[in-house]
CSV table of C-alpha atoms and ligand atoms in Angstrom, one decimal:
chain,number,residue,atom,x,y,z
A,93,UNK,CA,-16.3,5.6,-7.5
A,94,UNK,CA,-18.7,6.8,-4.8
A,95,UNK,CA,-16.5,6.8,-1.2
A,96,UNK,CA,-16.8,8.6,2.1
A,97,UNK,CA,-14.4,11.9,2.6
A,98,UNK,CA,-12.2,9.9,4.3
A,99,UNK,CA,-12.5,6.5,3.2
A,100,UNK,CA,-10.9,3.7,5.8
A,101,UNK,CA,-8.1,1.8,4.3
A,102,UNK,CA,-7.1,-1.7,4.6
A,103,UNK,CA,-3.5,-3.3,3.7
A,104,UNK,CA,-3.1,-7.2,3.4
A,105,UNK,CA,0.0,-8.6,3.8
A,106,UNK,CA,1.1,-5.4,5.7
A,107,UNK,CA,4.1,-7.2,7.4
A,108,UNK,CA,5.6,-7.7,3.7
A,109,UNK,CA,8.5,-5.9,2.3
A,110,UNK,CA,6.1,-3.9,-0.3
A,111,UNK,CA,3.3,-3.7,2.3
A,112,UNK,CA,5.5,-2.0,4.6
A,113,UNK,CA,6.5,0.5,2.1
A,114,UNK,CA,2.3,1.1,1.2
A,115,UNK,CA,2.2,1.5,4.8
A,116,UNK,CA,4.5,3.7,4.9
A,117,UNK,CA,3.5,5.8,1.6
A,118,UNK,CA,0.0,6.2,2.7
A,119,UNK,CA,1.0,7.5,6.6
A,120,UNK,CA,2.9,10.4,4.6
A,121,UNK,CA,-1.2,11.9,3.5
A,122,UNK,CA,-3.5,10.0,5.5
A,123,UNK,CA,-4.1,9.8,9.3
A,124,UNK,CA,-2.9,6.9,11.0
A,125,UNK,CA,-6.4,6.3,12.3
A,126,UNK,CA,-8.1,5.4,9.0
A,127,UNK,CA,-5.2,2.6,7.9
A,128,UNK,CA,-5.7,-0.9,8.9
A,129,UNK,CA,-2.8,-2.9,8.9
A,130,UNK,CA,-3.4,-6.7,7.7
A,131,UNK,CA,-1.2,-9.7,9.5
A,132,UNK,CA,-1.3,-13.1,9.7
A,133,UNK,CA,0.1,-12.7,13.6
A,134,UNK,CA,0.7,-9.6,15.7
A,135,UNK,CA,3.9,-10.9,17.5
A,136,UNK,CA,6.3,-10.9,14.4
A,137,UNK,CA,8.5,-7.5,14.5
A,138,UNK,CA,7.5,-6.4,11.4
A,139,UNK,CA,3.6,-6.0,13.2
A,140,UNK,CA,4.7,-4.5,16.1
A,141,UNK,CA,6.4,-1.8,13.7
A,142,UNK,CA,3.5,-1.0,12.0
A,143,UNK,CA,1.8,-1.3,15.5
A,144,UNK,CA,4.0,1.8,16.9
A,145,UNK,CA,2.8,3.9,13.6
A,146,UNK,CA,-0.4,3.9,15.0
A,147,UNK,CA,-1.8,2.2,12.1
A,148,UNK,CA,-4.9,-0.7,13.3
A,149,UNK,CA,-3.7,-4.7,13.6
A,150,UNK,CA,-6.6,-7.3,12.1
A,151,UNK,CA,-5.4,-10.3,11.2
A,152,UNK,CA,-6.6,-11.5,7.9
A,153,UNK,CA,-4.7,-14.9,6.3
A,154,UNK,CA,-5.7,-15.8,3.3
A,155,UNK,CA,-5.5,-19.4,3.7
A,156,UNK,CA,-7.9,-18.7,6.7
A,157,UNK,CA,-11.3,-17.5,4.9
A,158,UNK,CA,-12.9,-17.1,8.8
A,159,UNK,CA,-10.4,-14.4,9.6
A,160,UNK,CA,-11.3,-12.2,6.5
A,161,UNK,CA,-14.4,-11.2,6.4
A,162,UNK,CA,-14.7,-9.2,10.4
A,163,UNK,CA,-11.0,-8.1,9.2
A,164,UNK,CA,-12.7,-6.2,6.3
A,165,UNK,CA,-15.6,-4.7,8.1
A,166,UNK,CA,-16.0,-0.8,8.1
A,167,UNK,CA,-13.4,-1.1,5.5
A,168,UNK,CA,-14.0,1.4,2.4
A,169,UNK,CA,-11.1,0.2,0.0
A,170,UNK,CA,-8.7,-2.7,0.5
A,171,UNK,CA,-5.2,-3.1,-1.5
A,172,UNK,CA,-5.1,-7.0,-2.0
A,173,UNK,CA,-1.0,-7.6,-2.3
A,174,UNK,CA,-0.7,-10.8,-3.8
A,175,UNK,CA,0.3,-13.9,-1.9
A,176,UNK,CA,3.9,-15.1,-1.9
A,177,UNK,CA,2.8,-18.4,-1.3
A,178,UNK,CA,3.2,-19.3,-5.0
A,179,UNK,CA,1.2,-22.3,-6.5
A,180,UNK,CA,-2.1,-21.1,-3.5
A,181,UNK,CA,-2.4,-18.0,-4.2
A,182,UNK,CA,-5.9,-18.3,-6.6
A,183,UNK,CA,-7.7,-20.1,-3.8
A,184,UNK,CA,-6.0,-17.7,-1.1
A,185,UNK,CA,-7.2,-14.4,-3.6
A,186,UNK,CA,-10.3,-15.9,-4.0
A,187,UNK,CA,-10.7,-16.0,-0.1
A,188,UNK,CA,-9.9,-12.5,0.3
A,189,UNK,CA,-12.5,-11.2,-2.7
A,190,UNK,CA,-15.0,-13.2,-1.7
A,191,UNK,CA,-14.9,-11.8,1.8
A,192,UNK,CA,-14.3,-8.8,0.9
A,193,UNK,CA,-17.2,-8.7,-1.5
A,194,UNK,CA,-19.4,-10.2,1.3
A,195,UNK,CA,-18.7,-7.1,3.4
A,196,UNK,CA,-19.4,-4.4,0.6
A,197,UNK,CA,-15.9,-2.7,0.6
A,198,UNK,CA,-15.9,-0.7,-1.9
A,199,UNK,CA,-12.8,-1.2,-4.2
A,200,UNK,CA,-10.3,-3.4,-4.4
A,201,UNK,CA,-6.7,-2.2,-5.6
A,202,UNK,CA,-4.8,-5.4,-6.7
A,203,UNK,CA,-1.4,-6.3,-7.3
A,204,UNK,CA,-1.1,-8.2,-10.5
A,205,UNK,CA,1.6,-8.6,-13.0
A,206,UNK,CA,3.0,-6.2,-15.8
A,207,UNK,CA,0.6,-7.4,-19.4
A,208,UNK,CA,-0.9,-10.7,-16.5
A,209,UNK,CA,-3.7,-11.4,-19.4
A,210,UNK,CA,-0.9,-11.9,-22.4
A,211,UNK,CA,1.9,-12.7,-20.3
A,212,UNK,CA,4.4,-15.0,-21.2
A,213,UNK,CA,5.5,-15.7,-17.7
A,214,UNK,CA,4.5,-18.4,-15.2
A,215,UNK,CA,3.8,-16.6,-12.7
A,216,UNK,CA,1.2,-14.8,-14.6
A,217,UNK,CA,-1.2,-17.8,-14.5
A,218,UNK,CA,-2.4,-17.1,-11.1
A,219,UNK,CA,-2.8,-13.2,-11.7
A,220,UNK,CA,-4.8,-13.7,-14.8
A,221,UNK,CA,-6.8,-16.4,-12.6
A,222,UNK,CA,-7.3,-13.4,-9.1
A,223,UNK,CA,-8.4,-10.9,-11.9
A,224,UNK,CA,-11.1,-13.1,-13.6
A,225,UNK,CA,-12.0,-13.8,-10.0
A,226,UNK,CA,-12.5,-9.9,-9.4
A,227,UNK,CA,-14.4,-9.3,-12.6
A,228,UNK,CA,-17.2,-11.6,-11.8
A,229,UNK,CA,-17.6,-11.0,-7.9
A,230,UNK,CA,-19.2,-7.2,-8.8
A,231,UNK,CA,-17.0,-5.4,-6.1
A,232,UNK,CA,-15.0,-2.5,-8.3
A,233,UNK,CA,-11.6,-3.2,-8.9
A,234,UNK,CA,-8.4,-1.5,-9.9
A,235,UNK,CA,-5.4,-3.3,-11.3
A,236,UNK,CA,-1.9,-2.5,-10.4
A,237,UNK,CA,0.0,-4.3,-12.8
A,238,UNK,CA,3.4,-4.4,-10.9
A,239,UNK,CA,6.5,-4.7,-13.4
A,240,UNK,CA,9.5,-6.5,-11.8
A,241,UNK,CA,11.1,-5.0,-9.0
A,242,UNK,CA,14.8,-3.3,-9.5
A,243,UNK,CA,15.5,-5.5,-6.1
A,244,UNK,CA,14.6,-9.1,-7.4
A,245,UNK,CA,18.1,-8.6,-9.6
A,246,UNK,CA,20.0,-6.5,-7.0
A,247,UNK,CA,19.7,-9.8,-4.5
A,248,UNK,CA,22.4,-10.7,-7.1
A,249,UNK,CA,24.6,-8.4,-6.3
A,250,UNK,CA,26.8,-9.7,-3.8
A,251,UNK,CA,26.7,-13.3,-5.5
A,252,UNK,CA,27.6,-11.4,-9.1
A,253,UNK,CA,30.9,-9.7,-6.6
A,254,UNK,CA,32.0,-12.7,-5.4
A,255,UNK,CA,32.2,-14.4,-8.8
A,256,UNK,CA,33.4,-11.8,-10.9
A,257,UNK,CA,30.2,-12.5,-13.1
A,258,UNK,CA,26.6,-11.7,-13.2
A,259,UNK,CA,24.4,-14.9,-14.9
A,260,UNK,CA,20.4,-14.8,-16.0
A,261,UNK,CA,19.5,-16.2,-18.9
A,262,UNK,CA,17.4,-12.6,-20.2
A,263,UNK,CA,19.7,-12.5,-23.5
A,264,UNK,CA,19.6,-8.9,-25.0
A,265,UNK,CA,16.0,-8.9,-23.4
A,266,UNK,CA,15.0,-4.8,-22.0
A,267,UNK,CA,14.0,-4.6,-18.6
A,268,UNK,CA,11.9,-1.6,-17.4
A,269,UNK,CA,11.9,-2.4,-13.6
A,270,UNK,CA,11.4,-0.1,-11.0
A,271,UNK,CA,11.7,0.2,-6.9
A,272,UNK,CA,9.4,-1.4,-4.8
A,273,UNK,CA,9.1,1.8,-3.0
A,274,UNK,CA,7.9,3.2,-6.1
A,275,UNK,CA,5.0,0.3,-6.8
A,276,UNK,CA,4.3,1.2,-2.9
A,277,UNK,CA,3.9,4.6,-4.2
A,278,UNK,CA,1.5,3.7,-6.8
A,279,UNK,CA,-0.4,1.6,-4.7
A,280,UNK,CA,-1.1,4.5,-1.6
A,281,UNK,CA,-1.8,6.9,-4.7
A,282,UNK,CA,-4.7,4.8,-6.0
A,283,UNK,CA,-6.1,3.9,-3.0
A,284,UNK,CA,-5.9,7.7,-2.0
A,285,UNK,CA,-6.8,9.0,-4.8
A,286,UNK,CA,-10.4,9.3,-6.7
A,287,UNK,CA,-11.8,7.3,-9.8
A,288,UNK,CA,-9.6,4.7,-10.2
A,289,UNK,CA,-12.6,1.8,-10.4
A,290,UNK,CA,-12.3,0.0,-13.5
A,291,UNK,CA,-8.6,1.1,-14.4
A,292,UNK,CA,-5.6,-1.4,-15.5
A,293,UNK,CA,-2.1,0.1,-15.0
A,294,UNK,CA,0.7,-1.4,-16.5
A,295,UNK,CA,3.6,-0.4,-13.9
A,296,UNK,CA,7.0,-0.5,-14.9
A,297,UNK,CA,10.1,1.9,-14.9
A,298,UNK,CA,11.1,4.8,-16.7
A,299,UNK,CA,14.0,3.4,-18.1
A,300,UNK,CA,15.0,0.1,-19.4
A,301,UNK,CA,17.9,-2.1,-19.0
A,302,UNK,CA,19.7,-5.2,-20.7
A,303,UNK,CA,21.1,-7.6,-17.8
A,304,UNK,CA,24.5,-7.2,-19.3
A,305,UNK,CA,24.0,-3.4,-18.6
A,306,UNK,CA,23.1,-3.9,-15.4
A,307,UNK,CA,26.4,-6.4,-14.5
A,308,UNK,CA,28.4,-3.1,-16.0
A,309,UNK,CA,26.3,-0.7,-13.5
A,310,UNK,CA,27.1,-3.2,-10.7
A,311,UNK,CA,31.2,-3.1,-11.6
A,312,UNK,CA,30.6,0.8,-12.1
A,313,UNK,CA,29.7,0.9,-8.1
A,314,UNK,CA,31.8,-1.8,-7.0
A,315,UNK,CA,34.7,0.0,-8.9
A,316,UNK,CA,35.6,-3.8,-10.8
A,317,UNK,CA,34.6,-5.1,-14.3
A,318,UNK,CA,31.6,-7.4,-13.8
A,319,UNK,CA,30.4,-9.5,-16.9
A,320,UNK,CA,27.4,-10.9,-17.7
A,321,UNK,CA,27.1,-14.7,-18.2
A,322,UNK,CA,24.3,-15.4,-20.3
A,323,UNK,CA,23.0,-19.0,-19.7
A,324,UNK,CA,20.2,-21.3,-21.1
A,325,UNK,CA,17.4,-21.6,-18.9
A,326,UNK,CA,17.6,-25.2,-18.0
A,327,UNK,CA,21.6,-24.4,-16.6
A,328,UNK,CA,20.7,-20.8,-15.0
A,329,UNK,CA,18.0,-22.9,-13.6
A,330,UNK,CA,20.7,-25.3,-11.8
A,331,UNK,CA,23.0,-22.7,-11.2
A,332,UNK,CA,20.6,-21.1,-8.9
A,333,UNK,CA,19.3,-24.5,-6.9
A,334,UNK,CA,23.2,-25.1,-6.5
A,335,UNK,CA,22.9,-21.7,-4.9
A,336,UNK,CA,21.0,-22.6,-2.6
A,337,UNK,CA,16.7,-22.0,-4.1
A,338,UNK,CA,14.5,-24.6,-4.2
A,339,UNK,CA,13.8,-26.4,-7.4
A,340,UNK,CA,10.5,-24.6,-8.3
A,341,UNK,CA,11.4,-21.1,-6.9
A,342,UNK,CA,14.5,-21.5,-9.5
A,343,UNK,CA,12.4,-22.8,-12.4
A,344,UNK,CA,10.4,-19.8,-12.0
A,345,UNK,CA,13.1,-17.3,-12.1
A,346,UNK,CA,14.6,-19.2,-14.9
A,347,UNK,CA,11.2,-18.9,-16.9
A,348,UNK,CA,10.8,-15.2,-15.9
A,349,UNK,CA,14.5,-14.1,-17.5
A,350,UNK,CA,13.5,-16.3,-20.1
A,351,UNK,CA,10.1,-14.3,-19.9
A,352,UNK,CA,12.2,-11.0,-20.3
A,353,UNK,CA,14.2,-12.1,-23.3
A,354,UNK,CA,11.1,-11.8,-25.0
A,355,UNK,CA,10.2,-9.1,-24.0
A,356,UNK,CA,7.8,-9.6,-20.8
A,357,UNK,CA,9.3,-7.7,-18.3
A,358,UNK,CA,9.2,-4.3,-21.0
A,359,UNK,CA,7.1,-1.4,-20.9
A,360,UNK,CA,7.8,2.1,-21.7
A,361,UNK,CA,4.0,3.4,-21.1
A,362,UNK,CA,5.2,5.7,-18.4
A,363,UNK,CA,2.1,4.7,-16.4
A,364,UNK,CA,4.1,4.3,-13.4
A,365,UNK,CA,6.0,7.8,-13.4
A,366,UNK,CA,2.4,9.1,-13.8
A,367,UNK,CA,1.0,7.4,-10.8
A,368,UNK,CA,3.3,8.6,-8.1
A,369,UNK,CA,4.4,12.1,-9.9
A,370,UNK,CA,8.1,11.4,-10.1
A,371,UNK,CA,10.2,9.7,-12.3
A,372,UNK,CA,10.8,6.1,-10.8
A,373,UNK,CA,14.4,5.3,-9.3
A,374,UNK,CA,16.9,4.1,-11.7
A,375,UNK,CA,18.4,0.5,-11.5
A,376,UNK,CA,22.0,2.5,-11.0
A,377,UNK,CA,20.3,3.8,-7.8
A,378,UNK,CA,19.0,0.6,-6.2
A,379,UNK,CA,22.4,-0.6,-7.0
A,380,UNK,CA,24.5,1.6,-5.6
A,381,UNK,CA,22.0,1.4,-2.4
A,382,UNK,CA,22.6,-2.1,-2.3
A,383,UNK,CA,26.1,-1.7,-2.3
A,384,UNK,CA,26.6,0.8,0.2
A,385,UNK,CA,24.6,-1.6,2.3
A,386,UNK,CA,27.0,-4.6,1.5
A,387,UNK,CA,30.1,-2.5,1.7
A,388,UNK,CA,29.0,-1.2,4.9
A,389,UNK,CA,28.0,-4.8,6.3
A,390,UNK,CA,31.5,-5.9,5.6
A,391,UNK,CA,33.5,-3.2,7.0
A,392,UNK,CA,31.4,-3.8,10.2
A,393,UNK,CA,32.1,-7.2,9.9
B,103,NAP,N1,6.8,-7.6,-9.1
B,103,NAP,C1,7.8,-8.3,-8.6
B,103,NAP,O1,9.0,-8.2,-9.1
B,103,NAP,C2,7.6,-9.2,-7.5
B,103,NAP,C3,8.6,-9.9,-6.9
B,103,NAP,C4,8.4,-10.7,-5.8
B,103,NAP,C5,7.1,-10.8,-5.3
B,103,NAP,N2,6.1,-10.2,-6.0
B,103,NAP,C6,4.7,-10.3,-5.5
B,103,NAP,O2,4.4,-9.2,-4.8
B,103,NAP,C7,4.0,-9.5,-3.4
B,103,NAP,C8,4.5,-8.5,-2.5
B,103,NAP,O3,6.0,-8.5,-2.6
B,103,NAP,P1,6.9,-8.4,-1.3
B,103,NAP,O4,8.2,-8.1,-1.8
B,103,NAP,O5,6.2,-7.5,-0.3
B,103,NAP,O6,6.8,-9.9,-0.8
B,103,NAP,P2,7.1,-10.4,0.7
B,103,NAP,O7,8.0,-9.5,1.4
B,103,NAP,O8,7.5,-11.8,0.6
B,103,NAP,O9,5.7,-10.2,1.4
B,103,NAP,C9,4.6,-11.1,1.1
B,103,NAP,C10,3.5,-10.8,2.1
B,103,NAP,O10,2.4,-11.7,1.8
B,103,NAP,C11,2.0,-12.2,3.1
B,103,NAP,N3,1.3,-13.5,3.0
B,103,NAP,C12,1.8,-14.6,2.5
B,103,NAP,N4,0.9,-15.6,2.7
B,103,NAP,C13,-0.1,-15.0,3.4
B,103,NAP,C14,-1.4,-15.5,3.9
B,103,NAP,N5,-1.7,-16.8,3.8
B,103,NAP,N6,-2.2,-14.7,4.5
B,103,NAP,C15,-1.9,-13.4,4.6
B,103,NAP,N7,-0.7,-12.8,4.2
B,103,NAP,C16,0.1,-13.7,3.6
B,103,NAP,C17,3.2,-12.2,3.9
B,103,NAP,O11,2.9,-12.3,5.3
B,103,NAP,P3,4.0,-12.6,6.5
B,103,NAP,O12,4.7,-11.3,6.7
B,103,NAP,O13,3.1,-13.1,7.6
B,103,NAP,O14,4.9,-13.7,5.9
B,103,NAP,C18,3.9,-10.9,3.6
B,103,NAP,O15,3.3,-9.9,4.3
B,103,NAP,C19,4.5,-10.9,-3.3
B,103,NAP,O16,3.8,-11.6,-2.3
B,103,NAP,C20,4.4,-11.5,-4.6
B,103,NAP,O17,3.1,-12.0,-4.9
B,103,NAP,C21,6.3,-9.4,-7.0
């Protein structure tokens, strides 16, 4: 990859939880001044945040292929985060390639899915689709194959406490997540870093887990025994719209556990671990962060 000394960088979906973290990552080696922050709207807090770091505002929505491509001028490598908007996100990728492509930046760091092109998983379909987009538009690209965060399961923490029982339907299925800080990590390496054009990480944790494990880790912090329930997808499915998710958010976390019981969510290439210099943070970590945060929520409470 041929780049300037000190190539300008551009963030979409800055405002994010993992964008905020790049943010964050890259501020710790490169001056606020070559970062560019995107947003779909300056007014939310999460903007003005990254506004007081000194970091640039452009907005750039993917849905909104006009705001793109003046967003991505002067820019020398972007880091497209993929959409949350789940079921748009190949049109909305699309957008953001194709604009960024028409603007000559010159790499595009994207965050796919851990194995996207053999992927058992749903919500691989739309990753395979953004990287076949970004093979045939010329720009070079570099894929960040994001394993599953350590966070998407601790969100079950306080629901696995007040029921004395921790369900998924992931069978004896490994897990090799890791923190979204340390993806963030990954992420502001590669896009700080030199000849990464052309290169497909698979990103996933040191150290793999078994849900039941990780209901033992949970009772191990919370100082209680907390089982794991495992259910078949179609009932883990309902249990989790009774909970509150929408039918095809909960179909889709259904399919991933199911995903991981075969083995999707698994990788013990150490790819991550090699990308940010550390080992990643262990699932006992993230839980115990998460609950030190809920203990401390309720004793304020
Ligand atoms: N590997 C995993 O385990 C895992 C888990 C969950 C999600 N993901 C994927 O990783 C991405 C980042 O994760 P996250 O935790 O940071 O998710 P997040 O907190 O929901 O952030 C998503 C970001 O996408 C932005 N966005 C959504 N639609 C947009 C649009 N039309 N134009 C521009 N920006 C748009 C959001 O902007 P606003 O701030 O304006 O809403 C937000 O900044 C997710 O979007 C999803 O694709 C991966």
């Amino acid at each position: 990859m041929t780049s300037p000394a000190q190539p300008r960088i551009f963030v979409t979906g800055a405002t994010g939880q993992l964008g905020r973290l790049v943010i964050g990552a890259l501020l710790r080696s490169v001056p606020a001044t070559r970062i560019v922050a995107g947003v779909r709207r300056t007014d939310s807090d999460a903007a003005r945040d990254l506004a007081a770091l000194g970091v640039e505002l452009r907005i750039a929505d993917y849905s909104r292929p006009e705001t793109l491509a003046p967003a991505f001028a002067g820019v020398d490598r972007l880091l497209l985060i993929s959409s949350s908007e789940i079921g748009q996100r190949t049109a909305q990728h699309r957008n953001v390639i194709e604009a960024a492509t028409r603007v000559g930046v010159g790499l595009i760091a994207y965050t796919s899915l851990l194995r996207a092109d053999v992927s058992p998983l749903a919500l691989a379909q739309e990753h395979r689709e953004t990287e076949a987009i970004l093979r045939a538009s010329g720009t070079p690209f570099v894929l960040l194959r994001n394993g599953w965060y350590t966070e998407n399961y601790a969100a079950s923490i306080a629901p696995a406490l007040a029921h004395g029982v921790f369900i998924g339907c992931a069978g004896e299925g490994r897990i090799a997540s890791a923190a979204r800080a340390d993806y963030a990590e990954a992420a502001a390496a590669v896009l700080t870093g030199e000849d990464h054009a052309g290169r497909v990480y698979e990103l996933a944790g040191d150290d793999a887990y078994t849900l039941g494990q990780f209901a033992a880790a949970i009772g191990e912090a919370a100082g209680r025994k907390i089982d794991y329930q495992n259910l078949p997808e179609a009932d883990f499915a309902a249990a989790l719209v009774r909970a509150g998710l929408p039918d095809g958010f909960a179909a889709l976390l259904a399919d991933s556990d199911a995903g991981a019981a075969k083995g999707a969510l698994f990788d013990n290439g150490l790819q991550l671990r090699a990308l940010i210099g550390r080992p990643t943070t262990p699932y006992e970590v993230t839980i115990a962060q998460t609950w030190a945060t809920l203990a401390a929520l309720s004793s304020a409470e």
